[in-house]
XYZ file of C-alpha atoms in Angstrom:
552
model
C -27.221 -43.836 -33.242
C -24.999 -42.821 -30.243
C -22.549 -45.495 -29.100
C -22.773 -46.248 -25.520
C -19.482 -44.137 -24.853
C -20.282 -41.488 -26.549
C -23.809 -41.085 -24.906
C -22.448 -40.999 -21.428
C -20.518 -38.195 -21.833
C -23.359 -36.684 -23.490
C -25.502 -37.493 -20.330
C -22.330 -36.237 -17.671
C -22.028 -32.760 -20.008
C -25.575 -32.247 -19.519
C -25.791 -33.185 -15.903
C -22.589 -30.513 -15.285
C -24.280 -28.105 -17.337
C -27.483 -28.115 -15.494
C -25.839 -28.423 -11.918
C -23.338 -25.080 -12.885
C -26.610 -23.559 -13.898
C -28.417 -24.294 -10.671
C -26.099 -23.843 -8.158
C -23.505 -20.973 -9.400
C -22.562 -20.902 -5.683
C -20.926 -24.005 -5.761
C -18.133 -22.111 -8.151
C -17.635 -19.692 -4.952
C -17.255 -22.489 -2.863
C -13.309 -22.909 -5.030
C -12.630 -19.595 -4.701
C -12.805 -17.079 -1.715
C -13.909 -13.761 -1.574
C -10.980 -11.124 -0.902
C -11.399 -8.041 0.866
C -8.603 -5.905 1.143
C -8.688 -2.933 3.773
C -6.201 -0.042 3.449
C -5.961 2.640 6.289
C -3.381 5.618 5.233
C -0.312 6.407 7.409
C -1.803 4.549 10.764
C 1.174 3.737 12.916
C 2.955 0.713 13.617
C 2.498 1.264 17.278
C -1.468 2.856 17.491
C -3.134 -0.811 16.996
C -4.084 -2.473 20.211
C -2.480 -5.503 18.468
C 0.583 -3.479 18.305
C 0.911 -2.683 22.123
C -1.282 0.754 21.269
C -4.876 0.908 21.680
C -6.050 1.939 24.496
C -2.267 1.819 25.918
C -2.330 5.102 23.365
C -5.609 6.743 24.252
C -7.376 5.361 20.926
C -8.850 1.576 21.508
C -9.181 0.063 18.572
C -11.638 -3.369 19.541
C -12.900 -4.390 16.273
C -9.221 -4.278 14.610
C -8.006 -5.999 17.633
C -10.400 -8.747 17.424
C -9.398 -9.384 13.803
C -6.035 -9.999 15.249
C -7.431 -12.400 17.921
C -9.369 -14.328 15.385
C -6.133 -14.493 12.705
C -2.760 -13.944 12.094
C -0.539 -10.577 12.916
C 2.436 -9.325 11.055
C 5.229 -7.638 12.635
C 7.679 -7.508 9.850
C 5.521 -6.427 7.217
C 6.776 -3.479 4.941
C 4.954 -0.679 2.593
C 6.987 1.528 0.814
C 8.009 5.305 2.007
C 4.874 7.127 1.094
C 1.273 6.973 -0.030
C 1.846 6.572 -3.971
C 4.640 3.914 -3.854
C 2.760 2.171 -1.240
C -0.386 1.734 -2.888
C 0.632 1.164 -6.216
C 3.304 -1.647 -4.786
C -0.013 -3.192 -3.207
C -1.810 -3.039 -6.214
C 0.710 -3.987 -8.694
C 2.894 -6.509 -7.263
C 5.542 -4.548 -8.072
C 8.439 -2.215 -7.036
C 6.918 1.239 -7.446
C 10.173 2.250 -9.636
C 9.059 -0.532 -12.227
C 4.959 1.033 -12.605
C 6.916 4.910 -12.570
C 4.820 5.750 -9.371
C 7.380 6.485 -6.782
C 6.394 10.218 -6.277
C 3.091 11.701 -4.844
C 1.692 13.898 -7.647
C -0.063 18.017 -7.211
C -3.657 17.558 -9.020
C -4.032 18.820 -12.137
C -0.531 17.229 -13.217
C -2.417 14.466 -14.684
C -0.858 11.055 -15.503
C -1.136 7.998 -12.938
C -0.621 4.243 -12.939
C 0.354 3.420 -17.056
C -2.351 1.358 -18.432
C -0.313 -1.449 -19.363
C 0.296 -2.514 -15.265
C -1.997 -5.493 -14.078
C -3.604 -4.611 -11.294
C -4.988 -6.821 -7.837
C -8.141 -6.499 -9.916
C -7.584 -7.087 -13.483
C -5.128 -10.210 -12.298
C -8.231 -11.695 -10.511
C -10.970 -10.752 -13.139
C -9.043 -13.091 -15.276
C -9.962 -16.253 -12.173
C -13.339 -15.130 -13.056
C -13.757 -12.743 -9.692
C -16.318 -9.348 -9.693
C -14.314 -6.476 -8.877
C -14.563 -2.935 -6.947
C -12.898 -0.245 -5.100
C -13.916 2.693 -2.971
C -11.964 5.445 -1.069
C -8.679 6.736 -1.754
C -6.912 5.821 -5.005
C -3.774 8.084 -4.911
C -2.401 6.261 -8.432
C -3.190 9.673 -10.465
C -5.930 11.608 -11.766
C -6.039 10.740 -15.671
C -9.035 8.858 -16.885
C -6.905 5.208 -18.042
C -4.908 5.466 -14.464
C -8.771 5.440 -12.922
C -9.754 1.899 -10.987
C -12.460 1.585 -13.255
C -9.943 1.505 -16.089
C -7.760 -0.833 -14.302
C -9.640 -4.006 -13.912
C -12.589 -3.002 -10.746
C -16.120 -3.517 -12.470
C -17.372 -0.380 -10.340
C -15.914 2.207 -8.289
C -17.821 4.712 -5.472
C -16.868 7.470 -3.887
C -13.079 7.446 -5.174
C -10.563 10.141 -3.748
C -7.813 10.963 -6.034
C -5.572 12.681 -3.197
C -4.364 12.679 -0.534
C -6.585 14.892 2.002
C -4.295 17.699 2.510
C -4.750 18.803 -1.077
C -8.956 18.994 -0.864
C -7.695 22.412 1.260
C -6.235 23.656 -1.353
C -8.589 25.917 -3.367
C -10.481 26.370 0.532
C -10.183 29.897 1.768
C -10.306 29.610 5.544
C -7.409 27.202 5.338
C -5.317 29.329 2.584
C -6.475 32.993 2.724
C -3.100 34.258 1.746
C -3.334 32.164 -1.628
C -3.132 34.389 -5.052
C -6.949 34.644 -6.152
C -5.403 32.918 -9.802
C -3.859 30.039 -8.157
C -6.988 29.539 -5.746
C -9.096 29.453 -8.965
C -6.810 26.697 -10.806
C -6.881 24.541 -7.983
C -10.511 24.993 -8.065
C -10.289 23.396 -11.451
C -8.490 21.092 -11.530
C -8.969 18.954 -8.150
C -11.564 16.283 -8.912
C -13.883 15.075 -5.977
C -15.596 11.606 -5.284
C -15.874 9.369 -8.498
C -17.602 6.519 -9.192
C -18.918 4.676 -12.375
C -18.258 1.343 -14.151
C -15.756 -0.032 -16.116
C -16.017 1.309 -19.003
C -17.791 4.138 -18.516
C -16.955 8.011 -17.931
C -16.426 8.592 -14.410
C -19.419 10.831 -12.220
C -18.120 13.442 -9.718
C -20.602 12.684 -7.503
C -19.470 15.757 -5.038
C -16.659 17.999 -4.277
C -14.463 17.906 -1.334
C -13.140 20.507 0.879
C -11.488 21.010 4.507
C -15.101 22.026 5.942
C -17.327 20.148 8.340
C -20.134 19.924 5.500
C -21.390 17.320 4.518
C -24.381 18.063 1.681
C -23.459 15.694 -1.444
C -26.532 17.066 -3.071
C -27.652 20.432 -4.117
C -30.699 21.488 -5.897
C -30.174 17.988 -7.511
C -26.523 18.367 -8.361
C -23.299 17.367 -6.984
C -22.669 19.065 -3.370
C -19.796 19.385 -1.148
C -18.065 16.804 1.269
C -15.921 17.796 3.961
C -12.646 15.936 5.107
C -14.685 14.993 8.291
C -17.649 12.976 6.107
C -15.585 11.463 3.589
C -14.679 8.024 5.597
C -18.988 7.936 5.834
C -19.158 7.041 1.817
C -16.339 4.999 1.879
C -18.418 2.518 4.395
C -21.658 3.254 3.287
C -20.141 1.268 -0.495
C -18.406 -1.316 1.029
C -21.603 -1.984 3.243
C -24.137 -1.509 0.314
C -21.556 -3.557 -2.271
C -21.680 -6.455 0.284
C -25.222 -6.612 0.631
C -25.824 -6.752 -3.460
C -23.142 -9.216 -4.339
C -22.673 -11.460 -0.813
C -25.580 -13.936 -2.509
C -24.004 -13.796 -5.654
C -22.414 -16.973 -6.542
C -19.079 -15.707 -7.577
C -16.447 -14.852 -6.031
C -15.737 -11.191 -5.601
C -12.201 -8.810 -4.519
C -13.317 -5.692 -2.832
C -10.491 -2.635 -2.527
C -12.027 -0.512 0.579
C -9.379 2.416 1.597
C -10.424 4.751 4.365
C -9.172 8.078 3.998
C -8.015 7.966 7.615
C -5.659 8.615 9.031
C -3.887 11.058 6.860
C -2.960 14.600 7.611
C -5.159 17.318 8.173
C -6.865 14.781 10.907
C -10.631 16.012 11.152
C -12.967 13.271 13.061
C -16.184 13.061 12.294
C -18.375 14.236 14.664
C -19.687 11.391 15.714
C -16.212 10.530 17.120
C -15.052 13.786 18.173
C -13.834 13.338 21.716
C -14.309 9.651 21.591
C -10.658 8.725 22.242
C -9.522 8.996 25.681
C -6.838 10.734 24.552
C -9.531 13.263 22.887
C -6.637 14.518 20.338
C -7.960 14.504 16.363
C -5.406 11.452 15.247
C -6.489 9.334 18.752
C -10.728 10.296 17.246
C -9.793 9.659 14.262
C -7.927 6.321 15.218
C -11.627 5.515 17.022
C -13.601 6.032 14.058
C -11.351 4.223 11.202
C -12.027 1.067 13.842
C -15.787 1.367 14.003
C -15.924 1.635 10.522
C -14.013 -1.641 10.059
C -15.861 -2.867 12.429
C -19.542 -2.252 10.773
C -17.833 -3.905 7.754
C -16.221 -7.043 9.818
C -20.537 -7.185 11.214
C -21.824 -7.334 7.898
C -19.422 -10.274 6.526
C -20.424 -12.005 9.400
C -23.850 -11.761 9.179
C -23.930 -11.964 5.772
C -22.329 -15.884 6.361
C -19.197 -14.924 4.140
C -16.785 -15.563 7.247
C -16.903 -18.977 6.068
C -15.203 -18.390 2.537
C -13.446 -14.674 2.481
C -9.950 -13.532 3.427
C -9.961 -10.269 5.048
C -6.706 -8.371 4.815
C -6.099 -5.261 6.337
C -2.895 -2.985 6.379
C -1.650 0.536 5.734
C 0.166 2.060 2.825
C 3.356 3.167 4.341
C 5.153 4.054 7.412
C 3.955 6.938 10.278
C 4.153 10.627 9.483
C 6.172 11.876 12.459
C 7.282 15.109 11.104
C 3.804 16.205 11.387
C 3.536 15.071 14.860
C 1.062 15.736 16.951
C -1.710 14.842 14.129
C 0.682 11.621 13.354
C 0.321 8.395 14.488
C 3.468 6.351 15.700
C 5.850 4.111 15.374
C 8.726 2.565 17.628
C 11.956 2.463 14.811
C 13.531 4.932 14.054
C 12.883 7.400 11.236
C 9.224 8.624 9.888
C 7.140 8.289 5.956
C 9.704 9.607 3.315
C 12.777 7.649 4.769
C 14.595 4.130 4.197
C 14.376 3.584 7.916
C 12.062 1.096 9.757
C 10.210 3.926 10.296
C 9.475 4.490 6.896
C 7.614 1.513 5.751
C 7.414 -1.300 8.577
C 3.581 -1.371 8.551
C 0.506 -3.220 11.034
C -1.142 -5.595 8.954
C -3.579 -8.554 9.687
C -5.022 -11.716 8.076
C -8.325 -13.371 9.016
C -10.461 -16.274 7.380
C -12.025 -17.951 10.311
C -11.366 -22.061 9.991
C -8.214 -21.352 7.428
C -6.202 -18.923 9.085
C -5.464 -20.532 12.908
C -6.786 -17.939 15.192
C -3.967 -15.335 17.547
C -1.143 -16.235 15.148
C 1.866 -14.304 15.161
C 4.239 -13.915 12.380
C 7.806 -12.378 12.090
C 8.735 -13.478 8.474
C 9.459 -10.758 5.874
C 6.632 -9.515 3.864
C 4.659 -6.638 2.659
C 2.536 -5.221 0.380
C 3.900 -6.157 -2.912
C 3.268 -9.565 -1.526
C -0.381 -9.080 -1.723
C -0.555 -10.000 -5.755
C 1.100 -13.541 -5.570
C -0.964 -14.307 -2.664
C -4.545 -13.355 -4.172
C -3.456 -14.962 -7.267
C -2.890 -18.202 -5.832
C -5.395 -18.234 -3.531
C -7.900 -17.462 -6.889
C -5.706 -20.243 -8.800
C -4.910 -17.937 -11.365
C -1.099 -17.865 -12.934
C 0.485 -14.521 -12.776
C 1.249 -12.815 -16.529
C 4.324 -12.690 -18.106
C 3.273 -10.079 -20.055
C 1.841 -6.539 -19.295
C -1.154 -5.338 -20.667
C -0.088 -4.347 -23.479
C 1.897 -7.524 -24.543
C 5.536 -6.832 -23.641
C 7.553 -9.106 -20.935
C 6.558 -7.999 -17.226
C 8.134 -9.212 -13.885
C 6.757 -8.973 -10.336
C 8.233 -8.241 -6.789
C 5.580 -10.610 -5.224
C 5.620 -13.587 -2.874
C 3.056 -15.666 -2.011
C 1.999 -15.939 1.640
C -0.607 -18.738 1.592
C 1.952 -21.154 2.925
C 2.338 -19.004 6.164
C -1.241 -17.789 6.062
C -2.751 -21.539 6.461
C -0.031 -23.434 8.165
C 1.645 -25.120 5.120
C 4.999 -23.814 4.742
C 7.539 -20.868 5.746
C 7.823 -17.307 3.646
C 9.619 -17.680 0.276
C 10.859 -14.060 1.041
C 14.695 -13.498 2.310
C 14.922 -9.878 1.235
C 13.317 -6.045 1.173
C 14.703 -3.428 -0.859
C 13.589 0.205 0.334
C 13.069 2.888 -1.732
C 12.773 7.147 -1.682
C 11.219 8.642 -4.531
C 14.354 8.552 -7.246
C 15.987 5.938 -6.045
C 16.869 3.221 -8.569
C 19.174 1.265 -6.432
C 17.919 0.920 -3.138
C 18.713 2.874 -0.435
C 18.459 0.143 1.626
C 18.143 -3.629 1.484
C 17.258 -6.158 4.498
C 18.637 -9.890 4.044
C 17.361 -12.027 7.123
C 17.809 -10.307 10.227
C 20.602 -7.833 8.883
C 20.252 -4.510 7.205
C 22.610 -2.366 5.075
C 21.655 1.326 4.888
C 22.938 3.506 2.392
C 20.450 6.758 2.545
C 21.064 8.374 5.723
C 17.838 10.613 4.727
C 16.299 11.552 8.219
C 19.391 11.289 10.311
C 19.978 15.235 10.292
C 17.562 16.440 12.762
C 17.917 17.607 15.736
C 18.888 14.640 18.568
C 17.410 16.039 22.324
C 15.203 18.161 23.727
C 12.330 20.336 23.025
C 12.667 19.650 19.415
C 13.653 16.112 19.114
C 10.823 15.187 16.590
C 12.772 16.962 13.796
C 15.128 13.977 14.462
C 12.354 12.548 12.530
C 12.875 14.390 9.473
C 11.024 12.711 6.247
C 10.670 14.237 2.497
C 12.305 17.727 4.516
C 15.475 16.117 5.264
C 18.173 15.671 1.923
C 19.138 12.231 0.865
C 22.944 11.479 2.194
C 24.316 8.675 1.399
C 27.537 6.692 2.938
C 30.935 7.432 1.663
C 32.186 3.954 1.078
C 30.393 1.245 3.267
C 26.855 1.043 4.807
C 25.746 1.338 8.470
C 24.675 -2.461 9.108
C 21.524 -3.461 12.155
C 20.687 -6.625 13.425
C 16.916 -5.944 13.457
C 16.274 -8.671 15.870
C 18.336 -7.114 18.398
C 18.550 -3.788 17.297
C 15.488 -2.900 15.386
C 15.129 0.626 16.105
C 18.894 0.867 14.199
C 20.554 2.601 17.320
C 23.920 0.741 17.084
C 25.988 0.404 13.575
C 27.860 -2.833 13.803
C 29.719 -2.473 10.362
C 33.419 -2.263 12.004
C 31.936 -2.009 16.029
C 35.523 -3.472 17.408
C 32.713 -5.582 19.494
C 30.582 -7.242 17.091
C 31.478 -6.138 13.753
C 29.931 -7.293 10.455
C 31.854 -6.346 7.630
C 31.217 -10.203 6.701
C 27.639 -9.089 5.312
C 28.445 -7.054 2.743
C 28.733 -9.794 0.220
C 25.250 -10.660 1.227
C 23.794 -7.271 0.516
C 26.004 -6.676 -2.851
C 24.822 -10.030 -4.315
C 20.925 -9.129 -3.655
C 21.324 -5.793 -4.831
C 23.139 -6.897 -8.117
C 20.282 -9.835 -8.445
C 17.491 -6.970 -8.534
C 20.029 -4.427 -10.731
C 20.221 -6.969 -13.426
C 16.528 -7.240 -13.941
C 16.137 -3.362 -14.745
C 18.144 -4.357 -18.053
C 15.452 -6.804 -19.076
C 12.762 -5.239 -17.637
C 13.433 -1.568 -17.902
C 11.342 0.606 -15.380
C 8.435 2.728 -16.799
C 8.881 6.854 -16.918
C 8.047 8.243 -13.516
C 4.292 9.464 -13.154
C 4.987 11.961 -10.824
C 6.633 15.255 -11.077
C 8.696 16.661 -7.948
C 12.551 18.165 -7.505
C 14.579 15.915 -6.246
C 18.054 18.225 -6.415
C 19.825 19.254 -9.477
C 21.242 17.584 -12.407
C 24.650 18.007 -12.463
C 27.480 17.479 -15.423
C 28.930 14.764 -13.891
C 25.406 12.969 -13.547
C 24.819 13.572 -17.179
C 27.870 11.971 -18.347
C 27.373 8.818 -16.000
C 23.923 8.516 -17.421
C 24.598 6.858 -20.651
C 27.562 4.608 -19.045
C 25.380 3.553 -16.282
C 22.759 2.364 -18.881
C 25.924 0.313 -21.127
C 27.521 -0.624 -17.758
C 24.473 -2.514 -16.659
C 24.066 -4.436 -19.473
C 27.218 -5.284 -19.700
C 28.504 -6.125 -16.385
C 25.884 -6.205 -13.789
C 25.937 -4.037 -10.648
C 28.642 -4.402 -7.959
C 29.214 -2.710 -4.711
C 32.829 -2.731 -3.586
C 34.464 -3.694 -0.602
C 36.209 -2.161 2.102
C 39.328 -1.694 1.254
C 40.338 -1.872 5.065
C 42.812 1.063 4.646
């Protein structure tokens, strides 16, 4: 016979149990739905929000009035370019740590190793339902897929970036040698979908055509460029509608392929801007399609428990201006100026996150994984996925997102695509820049955009000391204040060398993966292959240290 203890916890298990099995929505209720939205290379300055909108020819309401209802970030960072930026987002992690610091050709294979946690795998383990559509841009190999990194289901994935769907397409290329037209024909993969676990579907090709027939006599069809942005709603949409009743709590990855280079509106948007240029229509459409998504959370009543985050992988492409959006610092995508990764991004969770906030802390995208995590009350791993010791780049922002506390974050390193130590580092308001990559174009006139060179300019770097900015007075880096005989700030260096040795001394423990991507990046010299080894001892032995001015 029970004892009268023991039967009331028999009782309270079995009340529990039946009230979990009733009402699974109550487990929601702890946890919030996440919905992260991704745009590629939309300016800093195109956003209403941003003083762009229809100040630029492209309104943008529905991204405005995300703004309005939550919080805007004006010193958020990506990284340089599409790969780093998205794998940074989805990783937590300095893209030179994951090995993907370098857009890859298709066909190279390779992508994001499969021992890296991912946004999704990290929150699968808090018990969350997974799943990612649109551009993926983390490589083309079947265990760097998002269904083999943690999403239950993917739809309508793009591998690439757009430019390389033209490719194999002979109205854009008719020049291209038959041989090499037929191998890109090959190898580029179109929209995939399928479940973890599962072999992914092409479920069409993708070319630079205004076609848009996914089916074919029953098979796969063609996309064009123009349509693709269609599918990439059409899952978010169709994914909200299935699992919005659900009962548990669910992270959704949605990234638009707009608005990357070639720019091709669809046509419902073509000459919708007022500005009626292809970036400015294209600008018009990525907001309406937000905007259907922003309707359906709202009717679906999941504006009472899901964070919406939206934000862009990386800086604006101004070396391909006019089909570019923009930005007011100075240097473009592929540089370690402002330019090159400050990035829009917004937070909204009506009734959590106090409506027309405005933040000017120091974040970014790498931030995203600390923040999800907590928010889902899971612990991030100390271990990668394959069981050896991991460390993250990532800060959590609930704190600043509901009212509770100030940005743990002092510090952002910038990166270019081989750069192990940065190229430059931000501590508070001041900046040290060592890679004068972009400053080599021409300065006036008719061809002052090439003053925005990106990847086409070389890396340079400094001599012996860095050109310093005060970003809160200076944040388009016009005036070097280093040894100014006004206001000079040869006092900072200490700052920057002790944050730069801080992150140098973790590559010993944590040693950063082989890069994923293949690209030239200049010769190997002699002298580089001698250093290599000492470099390697050096670090292990004595840290990292940037000398001072000698004043001479």
């Amino acid at each position: 016979m029970l004892s009268h203890t023991k039967a009331r916890h028999c009782l309270l298990f079995c009340i529990s149990l039946f009230l979990a099995l009733m009402f699974p929505a109550a487990y929601a209720a702890d946890k919030p739905n996440i919905i992260l939205i991704v745009a590629d290379d939309t300016g800093y300055g195109d956003l209403g929000a941003y003083g762009g909108g229809e100040g630029r020819g492209m309104p943008t309401p529905n991204i405005d009035q995300m703004a309005k209802e939550g919080m805007t970030f004006y010193s958020f960072y990506g990284q340089p370019s599409c790969t780093p930026g998205r794998a940074a987002m989805q990783t937590g992690r300095i893209p030179n740590r994951s090995g993907m610091t370098t857009v890859a050709f298709q066909g190279q294979g390779g992508g994001l190793p499969a021992a890296e946690w991912t946004l999704a795998s990290v929150l699968k383990t808090g018990g969350y339902k997974t799943f990612f559509t649109g551009k993926w841009h983390l490589g083309e190999a079947d265990y760097s897929l998002p269904n083999a990194q943690g999403y239950d289901d993917m739809k309508y994935v793009g591998l690439y970036h757009l430019n390389a769907y033209t490719y194999a397409d002979t109205t854009w290329f008719p020049d291209m040698d038959p041989k090499l037209r037929a191998m890109f024909q090959k190898v580029t993969r179109g929209a995939l979908s399928g479940k973890a676990g599962e072999k992914p579907v092409e479920e069409f090709k993708v070319n630079g055509q205004y076609v848009d027939t996914p089916v074919v006599d029953g098979k796969p069809g063609v996309v064009g460029i123009p349509f693709f942005d269609r599918y990439v709603e059409k899952a978010a949409i169709n994914y909200l509608d299935q699992n919005g009743s659900s009962g548990k709590p669910f992270f959704m990855s949605i990234n638009f392929m707009k608005n990357h280079q070639p720019n091709m509106p669809d046509p419902d948007y073509i000459g919708k801007s007022m500005s009626k240029t292809k970036y400015a229509d294209s600008m018009v459409e990525l907001d309406a399609r937000i905007g259907r998504i922003m309707d359906k959370v709202r009717a679906l009543g999941l504006d009472k428990n899901t964070l919406v985050f939206f934000t862009t992988d990386n800086g604006a492409w101004q070396d391909v201006y006019p089909d570019a959006g923009y930005t007011p610092f100075r240097g473009t995508k592929g540089t370690d100026r402002e330019g090159g990764s400050r990035v829009p991004a917004i937070a909204w969770m009506p009734g959590h996150i106090k409506a027309d906030t405005r933040n000017h802390e120091i974040n970014g995208g790498l931030d995203l994984m600390a923040t999800f995590a907590a928010m889902a009350g899971v612990k991030l791993p100390v271990n990668d996925r394959e069981g050896k010791p991991i460390i993250f780049d990532s800060y959590d922002m609930s704190p600043e997102l509901f009212g509770t506390g100030k940005s743990a974050r002092n510090t952002w390193f910038y990166f270019t695509e081989d750069e192990l130590s940065p190229g430059a580092v931000r501590v508070g308001n001041y900046k040290a820049v060592y890679n004068l990559r972009g400053s080599d174009g021409t300065a006036t006139g008719g061809l002052a955009v090439d003053s925005n060179l990106g990847w086409k300019g070389a890396s340079s770097y400094v001599a012996a000391v860095p050109q310093i900015f005060d970003l809160w007075q200076d944040p388009q880096e016009r005036y070097d204040l280093f040894m100014n005989n006004y206001t000079e700030r040869t006092w900072t260096l200490p700052v920057f060398n002790e944050e730069v040795k801080k992150l140098m001394a973790t590559y010993v423990k944590y040693p950063p993966r082989k890069p994923q991507g293949e690209a030239y990046t200049g010769p190997i010299t002699l002298t580089q292959y001698m250093r290599f080894q000492y470099v390697r001892d050096n670090l292990a032995k004595e840290g990292f240290n940037l000398p001072m001015p000698s004043g001479d």
